[in-house]
XYZ file of C-alpha atoms in Angstrom:
778
model
C 58.753 -32.372 -0.910
C 56.044 -33.654 -3.283
C 53.362 -32.188 -1.005
C 54.656 -28.641 -1.584
C 55.143 -29.275 -5.283
C 51.514 -30.426 -5.542
C 50.294 -27.107 -4.137
C 52.386 -25.238 -6.676
C 50.820 -27.303 -9.457
C 47.320 -26.547 -8.105
C 48.108 -22.830 -8.124
C 49.389 -22.992 -11.685
C 46.352 -24.991 -12.814
C 43.944 -22.441 -11.326
C 45.878 -19.583 -12.868
C 45.963 -21.141 -16.334
C 42.246 -21.870 -16.175
C 41.497 -18.215 -15.422
C 43.675 -17.122 -18.345
C 42.086 -19.609 -20.716
C 38.487 -18.674 -19.844
C 39.274 -14.985 -20.288
C 40.690 -15.546 -23.789
C 44.269 -14.626 -22.956
C 45.510 -17.489 -25.117
C 44.014 -15.766 -28.160
C 45.683 -12.401 -27.540
C 48.989 -11.882 -29.391
C 50.362 -9.998 -26.368
C 49.919 -13.157 -24.312
C 49.872 -13.342 -20.552
C 52.049 -10.267 -20.141
C 49.362 -8.106 -21.750
C 46.734 -9.004 -19.162
C 45.129 -5.941 -17.602
C 43.851 -5.559 -14.060
C 40.442 -7.136 -13.551
C 40.297 -8.586 -17.070
C 40.071 -12.199 -15.830
C 36.904 -11.602 -13.808
C 33.491 -12.935 -14.825
C 31.310 -9.829 -14.960
C 27.608 -9.442 -14.253
C 25.806 -9.250 -17.623
C 22.818 -7.474 -16.048
C 24.915 -4.495 -14.964
C 25.562 -1.621 -17.409
C 28.925 -1.888 -19.202
C 30.142 0.895 -21.542
C 30.595 -0.283 -25.109
C 28.937 -3.627 -24.415
C 25.310 -3.214 -23.385
C 25.166 0.567 -22.961
C 24.663 3.226 -25.666
C 27.466 5.738 -26.129
C 25.612 8.959 -25.253
C 23.453 8.099 -22.280
C 22.986 11.805 -21.501
C 20.630 12.023 -24.485
C 18.349 9.307 -23.073
C 15.519 10.724 -20.891
C 15.415 7.762 -18.497
C 19.160 7.143 -18.370
C 19.338 7.852 -14.632
C 17.120 4.854 -13.987
C 18.119 2.570 -16.853
C 21.912 2.649 -16.507
C 22.440 3.103 -12.786
C 25.047 0.931 -11.069
C 24.105 -0.612 -7.716
C 26.880 -1.993 -5.519
C 27.107 -3.370 -1.997
C 30.138 -3.244 0.277
C 31.004 -5.206 3.377
C 33.863 -6.705 5.345
C 34.296 -10.307 6.462
C 36.358 -10.924 9.580
C 36.438 -14.701 9.209
C 38.786 -14.513 6.223
C 41.839 -13.761 8.334
C 45.435 -14.386 7.276
C 48.114 -15.453 9.724
C 51.546 -13.863 9.796
C 53.711 -16.899 9.144
C 56.620 -15.037 7.595
C 55.993 -16.707 4.229
C 56.590 -14.877 0.960
C 55.506 -15.982 -2.483
C 55.171 -14.687 -6.040
C 51.905 -13.415 -7.494
C 50.961 -15.253 -10.687
C 48.190 -12.807 -11.590
C 48.590 -9.631 -9.501
C 45.226 -7.851 -9.496
C 44.070 -9.549 -12.683
C 40.753 -10.816 -11.334
C 38.974 -9.894 -8.103
C 41.663 -9.203 -5.499
C 43.525 -5.899 -5.531
C 47.273 -6.196 -6.060
C 48.873 -6.549 -2.624
C 51.640 -3.979 -3.140
C 49.131 -1.397 -4.333
C 46.897 -2.050 -1.340
C 49.789 -1.803 1.134
C 51.005 1.475 -0.355
C 47.517 2.969 -0.274
C 46.942 1.985 3.344
C 50.353 3.256 4.387
C 49.626 6.685 2.906
C 45.972 7.196 3.839
C 45.256 5.041 6.905
C 45.708 8.034 9.195
C 42.708 9.880 7.756
C 40.322 10.657 10.667
C 37.087 8.644 10.770
C 34.797 10.243 13.386
C 31.744 8.207 14.333
C 28.562 10.102 15.193
C 26.156 7.184 14.723
C 24.633 5.347 17.662
C 24.592 1.976 15.879
C 26.219 -0.650 18.069
C 28.336 -2.470 15.486
C 30.634 -3.967 18.104
C 31.739 -6.778 15.807
C 33.801 -4.305 13.805
C 35.528 -2.866 16.861
C 36.369 -6.308 18.247
C 37.622 -7.558 14.887
C 39.865 -4.534 14.407
C 41.414 -4.986 17.842
C 42.453 -8.640 17.479
C 45.349 -8.167 15.024
C 48.231 -9.783 16.882
C 49.697 -12.615 14.826
C 47.715 -11.752 11.692
C 48.695 -9.976 8.511
C 45.017 -9.306 7.793
C 41.970 -9.378 10.050
C 39.581 -10.033 7.184
C 38.603 -9.146 3.636
C 36.690 -6.194 2.229
C 34.538 -6.763 -0.829
C 32.283 -4.992 -3.347
C 29.545 -6.936 -5.143
C 26.736 -6.204 -7.567
C 23.799 -5.304 -5.338
C 21.043 -6.679 -7.555
C 22.544 -10.027 -8.539
C 25.321 -10.588 -5.965
C 28.220 -11.168 -8.358
C 31.696 -10.260 -7.155
C 33.026 -7.189 -8.931
C 36.419 -7.051 -10.615
C 39.238 -5.418 -8.600
C 36.872 -5.266 -5.629
C 38.436 -7.456 -2.910
C 41.253 -6.591 -0.564
C 42.764 -7.643 2.748
C 41.975 -5.557 5.821
C 45.584 -4.972 6.808
C 44.663 -2.135 9.181
C 41.146 -3.201 10.088
C 38.012 -1.965 8.339
C 39.377 1.427 7.397
C 37.433 3.720 5.101
C 40.530 4.213 2.943
C 40.564 0.471 2.169
C 36.870 0.425 1.283
C 37.469 3.556 -0.838
C 40.201 1.764 -2.768
C 37.923 -1.195 -3.506
C 34.947 0.966 -4.497
C 36.887 3.366 -6.710
C 38.987 0.647 -8.340
C 35.987 -1.373 -9.456
C 34.287 1.752 -10.868
C 37.377 2.991 -12.704
C 36.745 3.296 -16.440
C 32.973 2.978 -16.139
C 30.407 5.670 -16.883
C 27.099 4.758 -15.253
C 24.305 7.300 -14.982
C 24.574 7.013 -11.215
C 25.792 4.724 -8.446
C 24.121 3.457 -5.293
C 26.379 1.962 -2.616
C 24.943 -0.071 0.247
C 27.173 -0.359 3.281
C 26.571 -1.108 6.954
C 28.302 2.165 7.869
C 26.912 4.251 5.010
C 25.711 7.058 7.280
C 29.330 7.645 8.385
C 31.123 6.521 5.243
C 29.268 9.021 3.059
C 30.167 12.134 5.043
C 33.657 12.796 3.686
C 33.722 10.386 0.764
C 34.171 13.107 -1.886
C 36.925 14.810 0.108
C 38.789 11.533 0.581
C 38.418 10.616 -3.093
C 39.864 13.929 -4.285
C 42.983 13.298 -2.187
C 43.689 9.957 -3.902
C 45.855 9.400 -7.026
C 44.499 9.902 -10.538
C 43.820 6.201 -11.098
C 41.213 6.367 -8.317
C 39.324 9.332 -9.745
C 35.953 8.610 -11.335
C 35.061 9.202 -14.982
C 31.631 10.548 -13.999
C 30.229 13.088 -11.582
C 30.922 11.766 -8.047
C 27.895 13.664 -6.760
C 25.750 11.115 -8.606
C 26.760 8.548 -5.987
C 24.170 7.747 -3.342
C 24.588 5.676 -0.212
C 22.202 3.410 1.668
C 22.215 1.000 4.592
C 21.256 -2.651 3.963
C 17.742 -3.428 5.103
C 18.694 -5.883 7.833
C 21.150 -3.416 9.376
C 19.086 -0.252 8.970
C 16.854 -0.585 12.092
C 19.828 -0.654 14.503
C 20.889 2.828 13.385
C 17.928 4.400 15.176
C 15.878 7.456 14.178
C 16.763 10.101 11.574
C 18.226 7.550 9.159
C 15.375 7.384 6.657
C 17.427 8.897 3.840
C 19.683 5.826 3.963
C 16.797 3.364 3.881
C 16.409 1.229 0.760
C 12.660 1.175 1.367
C 12.335 4.902 0.720
C 15.084 5.910 -1.746
C 13.929 6.645 -5.283
C 14.953 4.773 -8.433
C 16.412 1.700 -6.745
C 13.629 -0.855 -7.005
C 13.657 -3.676 -4.483
C 17.366 -3.766 -3.671
C 17.910 -5.125 -0.176
C 21.677 -4.862 0.149
C 22.180 -8.084 2.110
C 23.087 -10.350 -0.814
C 26.744 -9.986 0.088
C 26.031 -12.059 3.188
C 25.160 -14.961 0.874
C 28.519 -14.420 -0.816
C 30.224 -14.691 2.556
C 28.302 -17.902 3.250
C 29.778 -19.322 0.046
C 33.386 -18.343 0.730
C 33.561 -18.818 4.524
C 34.125 -22.615 4.422
C 37.589 -22.088 2.919
C 38.597 -19.532 5.568
C 40.305 -22.178 7.733
C 42.488 -23.052 4.749
C 43.250 -19.583 3.400
C 44.317 -18.214 6.787
C 47.306 -20.576 6.697
C 48.387 -19.590 3.175
C 50.936 -17.088 1.982
C 49.432 -13.759 0.783
C 49.551 -14.390 -2.991
C 48.362 -17.993 -2.771
C 45.474 -16.799 -0.625
C 44.456 -14.156 -3.166
C 44.592 -16.649 -6.034
C 42.480 -19.157 -4.102
C 39.847 -16.514 -3.434
C 39.945 -15.467 -7.096
C 39.374 -19.042 -8.237
C 36.399 -19.621 -5.940
C 34.812 -16.275 -6.771
C 35.274 -16.972 -10.475
C 33.301 -20.218 -10.229
C 30.732 -18.522 -8.001
C 30.215 -15.687 -10.497
C 29.851 -18.018 -13.453
C 27.290 -20.139 -11.622
C 25.316 -17.008 -10.795
C 25.605 -15.866 -14.406
C 24.093 -18.994 -15.952
C 21.286 -18.954 -13.385
C 20.273 -15.372 -14.151
C 17.507 -16.541 -16.480
C 15.573 -18.360 -13.768
C 16.390 -15.697 -11.196
C 15.084 -12.832 -13.349
C 11.953 -14.797 -14.273
C 11.159 -15.506 -10.636
C 11.752 -11.899 -9.662
C 9.719 -10.375 -12.497
C 6.740 -12.613 -11.726
C 6.851 -11.532 -8.108
C 7.319 -7.864 -9.029
C 4.260 -7.766 -11.282
C 2.084 -9.561 -8.722
C 3.277 -7.503 -5.745
C 2.907 -4.229 -7.618
C -0.748 -4.923 -8.381
C -1.366 -6.074 -4.823
C 0.300 -3.096 -3.155
C -1.293 -0.660 -5.613
C -4.771 -1.946 -4.767
C -4.093 -1.656 -1.032
C -2.688 1.845 -1.459
C -5.648 3.057 -3.528
C -8.147 1.660 -1.017
C -6.285 3.298 1.844
C -5.984 6.621 -0.004
C -9.745 6.650 -0.598
C -10.275 7.057 3.148
C -8.600 10.503 3.173
C -9.716 13.850 1.744
C -8.163 14.776 -1.583
C -6.557 17.877 -0.089
C -4.776 15.739 2.506
C -3.430 13.378 -0.164
C -2.198 16.335 -2.223
C -0.412 17.854 0.767
C 1.247 14.571 1.740
C 2.340 13.904 -1.847
C 3.929 17.346 -2.093
C 5.686 16.737 1.231
C 7.186 13.478 -0.049
C 8.354 15.125 -3.289
C 10.043 17.943 -1.370
C 11.850 15.414 0.792
C 13.021 13.426 -2.227
C 14.470 16.628 -3.694
C 16.358 17.517 -0.499
C 16.360 14.727 2.111
C 19.074 16.342 4.205
C 17.194 19.502 5.192
C 13.490 18.882 4.530
C 11.222 17.316 7.185
C 11.042 13.550 6.894
C 7.562 12.293 5.896
C 8.509 8.671 6.660
C 9.778 9.211 10.201
C 7.457 7.977 12.924
C 6.206 10.917 15.021
C 7.466 11.173 18.578
C 4.462 10.926 20.867
C 4.841 13.518 23.610
C 2.540 11.714 26.012
C 2.871 11.864 29.776
C 1.511 9.501 32.384
C -1.060 12.119 33.357
C -2.332 12.279 29.775
C -2.832 8.543 29.702
C -4.605 8.510 33.057
C -6.883 11.350 31.903
C -7.843 9.373 28.826
C -8.666 6.375 30.978
C -10.813 8.515 33.258
C -12.775 9.864 30.287
C -13.280 6.353 28.961
C -14.632 5.201 32.316
C -16.912 8.243 32.506
C -18.356 7.380 29.109
C -18.950 3.802 30.214
C -20.779 4.898 33.377
C -22.998 7.224 31.350
C -24.117 4.502 28.951
C -27.800 4.455 28.045
C -30.508 3.732 30.641
C -33.943 2.442 29.742
C -36.316 5.407 29.188
C -39.429 5.485 31.333
C -41.705 6.535 28.459
C -42.992 4.223 25.727
C -40.392 3.087 23.220
C -40.509 3.453 19.477
C -39.331 0.418 17.473
C -35.994 2.056 16.675
C -35.425 3.018 20.311
C -36.404 -0.490 21.380
C -33.865 -2.004 19.000
C -31.122 0.466 19.948
C -31.501 -0.373 23.623
C -31.391 -4.066 22.743
C -28.003 -3.548 21.120
C -26.796 -1.645 24.188
C -27.927 -4.484 26.418
C -26.039 -6.915 24.211
C -22.961 -4.741 24.610
C -23.406 -4.770 28.401
C -23.481 -8.545 28.268
C -20.029 -8.519 26.625
C -18.799 -6.319 29.477
C -20.230 -8.817 31.947
C -18.417 -11.671 30.223
C -15.145 -9.730 30.458
C -15.744 -9.077 34.159
C -16.360 -12.777 34.672
C -13.040 -13.606 33.028
C -11.294 -11.062 35.262
C -12.804 -12.716 38.334
C -11.506 -16.076 37.147
C -7.906 -14.789 37.238
C -8.183 -12.835 40.523
C -7.260 -14.286 43.917
C -7.824 -13.548 47.609
C -9.605 -10.393 48.769
C -9.364 -8.853 45.333
C -11.278 -11.792 43.944
C -14.057 -11.281 46.509
C -14.318 -7.569 45.698
C -14.409 -8.292 41.983
C -17.076 -10.925 42.486
C -19.173 -8.440 44.443
C -18.866 -5.867 41.671
C -19.720 -8.523 39.107
C -22.840 -9.566 41.002
C -24.009 -5.957 41.360
C -23.503 -5.398 37.642
C -25.427 -8.601 36.946
C -28.351 -7.487 39.062
C -28.553 -4.094 37.349
C -28.250 -5.685 33.917
C -30.977 -8.225 34.736
C -33.364 -5.435 35.718
C -32.755 -3.580 32.476
C -33.191 -6.739 30.415
C -36.453 -7.624 32.144
C -37.851 -4.125 31.550
C -36.771 -4.291 27.922
C -38.337 -7.729 27.458
C -41.737 -6.305 28.381
C -41.523 -4.055 25.336
C -40.161 -6.922 23.251
C -43.292 -8.946 23.987
C -45.319 -6.206 22.288
C -43.171 -5.827 19.192
C -42.017 -9.449 18.806
C -44.534 -11.797 20.439
C -42.904 -14.744 18.657
C -39.967 -14.722 21.068
C -42.086 -15.502 24.126
C -42.025 -19.225 23.401
C -38.354 -19.100 22.426
C -37.523 -17.318 25.658
C -39.332 -19.991 27.655
C -37.453 -22.809 25.930
C -34.205 -20.957 26.518
C -34.869 -20.643 30.256
C -35.646 -24.351 30.518
C -32.447 -25.250 28.695
C -30.413 -22.937 30.910
C -32.004 -24.362 34.043
C -31.110 -27.905 33.006
C -27.514 -26.930 32.248
C -26.883 -24.382 34.995
C -25.149 -26.919 37.187
C -22.567 -27.549 34.464
C -21.435 -23.941 34.184
C -17.755 -24.256 34.986
C -16.697 -21.064 33.286
C -18.209 -18.817 35.969
C -16.171 -18.759 39.178
C -19.051 -17.245 41.152
C -21.564 -19.923 40.173
C -22.443 -22.767 42.505
C -23.409 -26.190 41.231
C -26.943 -25.990 42.645
C -27.628 -22.401 41.534
C -30.604 -22.449 39.105
C -30.398 -18.713 38.291
C -29.478 -17.837 34.699
C -26.627 -15.333 34.630
C -27.590 -11.954 33.196
C -24.742 -11.983 30.661
C -26.000 -15.291 29.219
C -29.677 -14.351 28.796
C -30.661 -14.624 25.143
C -32.111 -11.332 23.884
C -33.624 -12.842 20.740
C -33.060 -9.917 18.430
C -34.258 -10.488 14.842
C -30.788 -11.640 13.775
C -30.860 -14.414 16.407
C -34.237 -15.864 15.472
C -34.249 -19.410 14.073
C -34.487 -19.815 10.324
C -38.105 -19.971 9.202
C -39.521 -17.812 11.987
C -42.563 -15.953 10.662
C -42.637 -12.233 11.471
C -45.504 -9.811 11.173
C -45.185 -6.401 9.556
C -43.809 -4.831 12.735
C -41.272 -7.628 13.143
C -40.139 -7.248 9.526
C -39.773 -3.511 10.068
C -37.630 -4.145 13.133
C -35.559 -6.629 11.128
C -34.857 -3.949 8.500
C -33.951 -1.488 11.250
C -31.525 -3.982 12.752
C -29.671 -4.256 9.433
C -29.124 -0.498 9.454
C -28.213 -0.388 13.143
C -25.876 -3.374 12.872
C -24.097 -1.748 9.928
C -23.646 1.415 11.965
C -22.577 -0.669 14.970
C -19.913 -2.416 12.891
C -18.526 0.880 11.596
C -18.556 2.353 15.106
C -16.722 -0.682 16.449
C -14.088 -0.352 13.709
C -13.701 3.341 14.532
C -13.196 2.414 18.201
C -10.617 -0.213 17.256
C -8.694 2.283 15.128
C -8.855 4.952 17.824
C -7.730 2.545 20.533
C -4.970 1.140 18.345
C -3.624 4.664 17.916
C -3.720 5.123 21.672
C -1.952 1.795 22.187
C 0.711 2.861 19.682
C 1.213 6.028 21.700
C 1.447 4.060 24.951
C 3.955 1.686 23.351
C 6.143 4.553 22.149
C 5.874 6.230 25.533
C 6.980 2.991 27.173
C 9.799 2.515 24.668
C 11.152 6.057 25.097
C 10.446 6.902 28.732
C 10.164 3.647 30.668
C 12.937 1.525 29.186
C 15.673 0.630 31.620
C 15.994 -1.003 34.997
C 13.311 -1.162 37.648
C 9.889 -2.772 37.671
C 7.623 -0.126 39.148
C 7.304 2.085 36.082
C 7.170 -0.886 33.752
C 4.436 -2.537 35.805
C 2.371 0.646 35.841
C 2.615 1.260 32.112
C 1.906 -2.415 31.464
C -1.313 -2.132 33.473
C -2.384 0.846 31.366
C -1.500 -1.056 28.228
C -3.667 -3.990 29.309
C -6.627 -1.695 29.972
C -6.485 -0.287 26.473
C -6.046 -3.768 25.041
C -9.141 -4.938 26.928
C -11.093 -2.120 25.300
C -9.817 -3.212 21.900
C -10.979 -6.752 22.612
C -14.417 -5.462 23.626
C -14.720 -3.401 20.444
C -13.619 -6.427 18.417
C -16.303 -8.562 20.079
C -18.877 -5.881 19.283
C -17.805 -5.816 15.643
C -17.859 -9.600 15.307
C -21.363 -9.728 16.784
C -22.534 -7.068 14.339
C -20.878 -8.863 11.420
C -22.432 -12.199 12.379
C -25.844 -10.557 12.727
C -25.521 -8.936 9.303
C -24.593 -12.277 7.757
C -27.760 -13.730 9.275
C -30.024 -10.825 8.312
C -28.734 -9.908 4.835
C -25.860 -12.124 3.745
C -24.982 -10.394 0.462
C -26.168 -6.899 1.294
C -24.451 -3.672 0.339
C -22.629 -3.699 3.673
C -20.524 -6.689 2.519
C -18.517 -4.524 0.096
C -16.872 -2.627 2.967
C -16.949 -4.982 5.956
C -14.897 -8.170 6.260
C -14.441 -10.888 8.878
C -12.232 -9.594 11.677
C -9.353 -11.866 12.650
C -6.927 -11.262 15.480
C -4.043 -10.556 13.078
C -6.140 -7.836 11.408
C -6.004 -5.750 14.584
C -2.652 -4.071 14.013
C -1.182 -0.705 13.052
C -0.827 2.102 12.483
C 2.850 2.481 11.699
C 5.564 0.425 13.325
C 5.116 -2.644 15.441
C 4.606 -2.289 19.159
C 8.246 -3.080 19.875
C 9.363 -0.067 17.870
C 11.279 -2.108 15.305
C 10.392 -2.032 11.626
C 9.626 -5.369 10.035
C 12.644 -6.210 7.819
C 10.189 -7.235 5.085
C 8.777 -3.736 4.855
C 8.300 -3.972 1.115
C 5.845 -6.836 1.520
C 3.982 -5.453 4.503
C 0.256 -5.016 3.979
C -1.961 -2.459 5.660
C -4.715 -4.135 7.629
C -8.099 -3.783 5.967
C -9.490 -2.037 9.068
C -7.572 1.113 8.036
C -8.958 0.996 4.492
C -12.653 1.090 5.434
C -13.975 4.623 4.848
C -14.947 6.257 8.125
C -18.531 7.464 8.160
C -18.044 10.512 10.346
C -15.406 10.814 13.066
C -16.990 10.970 16.450
C -16.456 13.869 18.813
C -14.455 11.589 21.061
C -12.230 10.462 18.212
C -11.598 13.989 17.000
C -10.837 15.167 20.500
C -8.188 12.598 21.363
C -4.846 13.832 20.026
C -5.957 14.798 16.523
C -2.415 15.714 15.456
C -1.061 12.360 16.627
C -3.759 10.681 14.558
C -2.846 12.719 11.466
C 0.874 12.020 11.904
C 0.337 8.312 12.466
C -1.881 7.878 9.421
C 0.457 10.060 7.359
C 3.391 7.725 8.009
C 1.238 4.715 7.155
C 0.182 6.384 3.902
C 3.661 7.527 2.853
C 5.188 4.108 3.505
C 2.372 2.490 1.519
C 3.106 4.855 -1.362
C 6.814 4.018 -1.116
C 6.022 0.310 -1.360
C 4.054 0.910 -4.559
C 6.866 3.041 -6.014
C 9.567 0.483 -5.206
C 7.638 -2.397 -6.778
C 6.901 -0.294 -9.871
C 10.594 0.555 -10.156
C 11.459 -3.121 -9.692
C 9.255 -4.013 -12.659
C 11.012 -1.445 -14.808
C 14.456 -2.520 -13.580
C 13.851 -6.174 -14.404
C 12.541 -5.454 -17.891
C 15.623 -3.322 -18.522
C 17.925 -5.995 -17.103
C 16.505 -8.563 -19.512
C 17.637 -6.370 -22.375
C 21.035 -5.671 -20.786
C 21.698 -9.380 -20.240
C 20.852 -10.342 -23.809
C 22.898 -7.490 -25.273
C 25.880 -8.387 -23.089
C 25.749 -12.060 -24.106
C 25.481 -11.088 -27.779
C 28.461 -8.751 -27.375
C 30.415 -11.491 -25.608
C 29.640 -13.948 -28.409
C 30.841 -11.414 -30.988
C 33.970 -10.736 -28.944
C 34.878 -14.415 -28.884
C 34.439 -14.635 -32.652
C 36.925 -11.792 -33.088
C 39.488 -13.796 -31.098
C 39.595 -16.679 -33.585
C 42.318 -15.323 -35.847
C 44.277 -12.971 -33.591
C 47.101 -15.437 -32.968
C 49.796 -15.614 -35.647
C 51.220 -19.135 -35.446
C 52.806 -21.451 -37.976
C 51.287 -24.529 -36.368
C 48.008 -25.106 -38.241
C 46.745 -27.572 -35.633
C 47.252 -25.020 -32.863
C 45.447 -22.304 -34.817
C 42.584 -24.662 -35.508
C 42.247 -25.486 -31.824
C 42.375 -21.820 -30.820
C 39.656 -20.952 -33.344
C 37.512 -23.909 -32.292
C 37.663 -22.883 -28.639
C 36.647 -19.313 -29.498
C 33.725 -20.520 -31.600
C 32.637 -22.867 -28.828
C 32.620 -20.035 -26.295
C 30.710 -17.783 -28.701
C 28.132 -20.511 -29.285
C 27.685 -21.022 -25.537
C 27.010 -17.289 -25.100
C 24.463 -17.243 -27.928
C 22.711 -20.357 -26.681
C 22.582 -18.933 -23.174
C 20.946 -15.788 -24.556
C 18.374 -17.860 -26.468
C 17.655 -19.954 -23.405
C 17.024 -16.839 -21.315
C 14.795 -15.341 -24.006
C 12.808 -18.555 -24.229
C 12.305 -18.515 -20.447
C 11.104 -14.919 -20.379
C 8.947 -14.634 -23.507
C 5.869 -16.601 -22.289
C 5.456 -14.431 -19.209
C 5.978 -11.207 -21.158
C 3.415 -12.325 -23.730
C 0.922 -12.993 -20.944
C 1.520 -9.434 -19.724
C 1.158 -8.100 -23.297
C 4.685 -6.671 -23.200
C 6.751 -6.706 -26.394
C 10.341 -5.516 -25.826
C 12.479 -4.642 -28.814
C 14.586 -7.807 -28.490
C 11.587 -10.094 -29.131
C 12.183 -10.264 -32.873
C 15.801 -11.363 -32.479
C 14.970 -14.666 -30.834
C 12.290 -16.260 -33.018
C 14.871 -18.297 -34.906
C 18.577 -18.817 -34.640
C 21.092 -19.242 -37.386
C 23.071 -21.632 -35.218
C 22.349 -25.340 -35.337
C 21.027 -25.073 -31.803
C 18.086 -22.790 -30.985
C 18.744 -22.968 -27.271
C 16.385 -25.869 -26.565
C 19.215 -28.382 -26.381
C 21.385 -26.214 -24.172
C 21.578 -27.768 -20.761
C 23.127 -26.200 -17.703
C 25.663 -29.008 -17.650
C 26.995 -27.847 -21.030
C 27.944 -24.535 -19.512
C 28.753 -25.692 -16.002
C 31.301 -28.142 -17.364
C 33.718 -25.231 -17.700
C 33.665 -24.737 -13.937
C 33.958 -26.966 -10.939
C 31.044 -25.318 -9.114
C 27.884 -27.423 -9.209
C 25.657 -25.601 -6.749
C 22.817 -23.306 -7.741
C 23.627 -20.204 -5.741
C 20.229 -18.532 -5.645
C 19.299 -16.783 -2.445
C 15.880 -15.446 -1.467
C 15.389 -11.747 -0.876
C 15.069 -11.200 2.908
C 12.953 -8.168 2.197
C-alpha cells in the first residue's frame, strides 16, 4: 500500500516543481490557468516573438538568416509503453513537453489513414521492424522535436507513437511546437525528410485551425541529418545540410544525444501508466533542458572559436584551389551553383558526383596506351650530347631505376613459373638499363670528372656488400655484380657536400634545378591524372561490378592495382625530385609551390574510393596536390576523358565553396545567437520581476516569500547573462568585433557582477548534475 502511495507522492512532487519553476504560483489564475507548453524550459538562443525578436522582422534585410528556426525530428523505439490496462489522471496535460494524450489519440484516429508512399531507396529497416512489433504495447516509441542547433527539447513536441512512426503524428508534434511563433523561416531535419516533405503542405491544410501556422508554410525547408544522408543514395543533394544555404553548420544528429540521455529510463517508463509516463519524461527533459541552458555560454564560446578558425582555414584552401582554374571557369561554376540554389528541384545539381560511363574496353585501352608510352621512353642518342640533353637522359635513367625496383618487388611476391618468367624479364631489363647507364657514364666523365673517384668508391662498397643483398630475390650470395637499379648516377644533387665543381659542373647544377622543378610538376600532373582514372575505375567497380561472383571483381581489382602502381611510381619520382631540389637549392622559388608528399596527400578528387561521403564533410580538406597550379596540361592529360576531368574538379570546387559558405554562415549565426541569448535572459529577468506583486493575499509572510522567489529567479537570469557576456567578450575583442550588447555588460547594478555566480547556484534548482555537451559529428 505505501509503495503505491510513494509513487503518487513522487508524481505530485515533480508536478509541483514544474509549476513552481514556471512561476505558476505567482499567477492569480493559479494552476488552472496554465497553458499548453508553458512549463517547458525554452532555448534562449532560438528566436521567440516578443522576447528576443523585433516586432516587424519583415523590415529587417537579413531577417531570413537572423531569425530562422531550426528543428530536428526523430522517433525513438526504445521508449515503448506496455498495455497493462492501467488508467490514471493527468496532472499537467500537455503543459510541458508531451502532447496531451486525448488530443494525440483523436488526431491519429482521424488522420492515420493518410497514404504515405515511399519512393526512396534508403534502407531504414529499423522503422519497419519497430512499427510491426505492436502486440502488447500501447505505444511502440516516442516522437520528438528538438532545437537543431542546441539540442533542447521543444515545448509540446513529444508524443507516443500509438500507430507507429506515422507522418500525421510527426506533423502534430511539428505544428504544435511552432504554433504561435513567427520565425522568418524554418528548417526541419528528419531521417525521412525526402518523403516527409512531399505532401507536408497538403496534410497541414487538412488539419484543424490550431495546427495551422502563423507564417508562410512555404518558408519551411527540409533536410536529412548528416549521418543518415549517405544511405539515401544519389539525387538527394538538396536535402544535404552540407549544401543548403543559410543554415550554418547544423548537423541534425543532436537528437541522438537526447535519446542517449533519456534511454536509461525506458525500462521504467514502459511499465508505467500513460499519464505517469508522460510526466516522468517531462521531468527528465525539464532538467535536461535547464542543464543545456546554463551550459550555453561555454558551448557557444567553443563553437565560435572553431567557426572563426575553420572559416579562415577553409577559405585559404578554397582560394588556393580556385587559383588553379581559369577565371571564366570559376564564373561559370559560380553561376551554376547560384541557379541551383534558386531552384534545386529542376536545375542540374552542381554538387552531384558525375556518373563515369566507362567500360572495360575503355580501361584496357588506357592501359595499352600507357604501356606504349613506357616502351617508347627515351633511348640514348648516338650523336654527342649537350649538357641539357646529358642531364635529361640522366633523369630518365633514374626513372628507369625506379621501374626496376618495382619489378624486383613484383618478383619477390611471385611464385612458381610466373616467378621465373618475371625474373627473366627483370634480368633483361637490367641488362638493357646497364648498357644505357654505361654509355651515359662515358659522357658524364667529360662533363663531371669529379664523379670518377666517387663511382669507384661506390663500386667497391657495393662489391663488399653484395652478398648481403636480401631484398633481391634473383641475387645469389656469391654474386659480385652490382644490380643496374642500384647503380649510383651521381647527378649534381647527389654529390657530397663540399664537392668542388668547375664552370661546366655549376652550369649542369643550375640546369638540374630547372629540370627537377619541371620533373616535380610533371610527377604531380601524373598523380592527379592517375587519381582521376582511379576514381573512374572505383566508380565503375561500384556501379557495374558490385554483387556476387569473383571473376569480374578480380579483373577490375587487377586493373585497379596497375593504376595504383603507376601512382606509386609517379610519387617516387616526385619525392626524388623534391629531395634533389632540397639538396640543390633549399629555399628556392620552387619551395613556394611544392611540398613534401606524404601517402595521405595522394587522395581525391571528389568522394572516397568506396563511394561514401565522409560524414565530416565540413572539415574535409582538399589535398595540396590539387592546389598546385598546373604548368601546361600535357597532350596525354588533355586527351584522357577531358569532360570527366572537368566534372570531377567541378564537384571538388563546388563542395569546397560550400564548406566556406557554411563556416561563414556559422560565424554569423553564433554572433547572432549571443545577442538572442542575452536578450532572452534579460527578458526573463524582467518577466520574473513583474511576477512579484501579482498575487493578492492577506498573508504578508506569503507575499514576501513569493516576491523573494521572483527576485531570486530574476537575479539568477541576470547573473547568467553577465557570466555569458564575460565568457564571450575576450574572444570578440581579440577578433575586433564590438556587438551592440557590449556596453550593457561593463557594470551591473546588482550586487553581483556575474563573477561570483557558480554553476552550482543555478544547478541547485534541478537534480541534473551532468554537463550535457556533445561534440558535433560533422
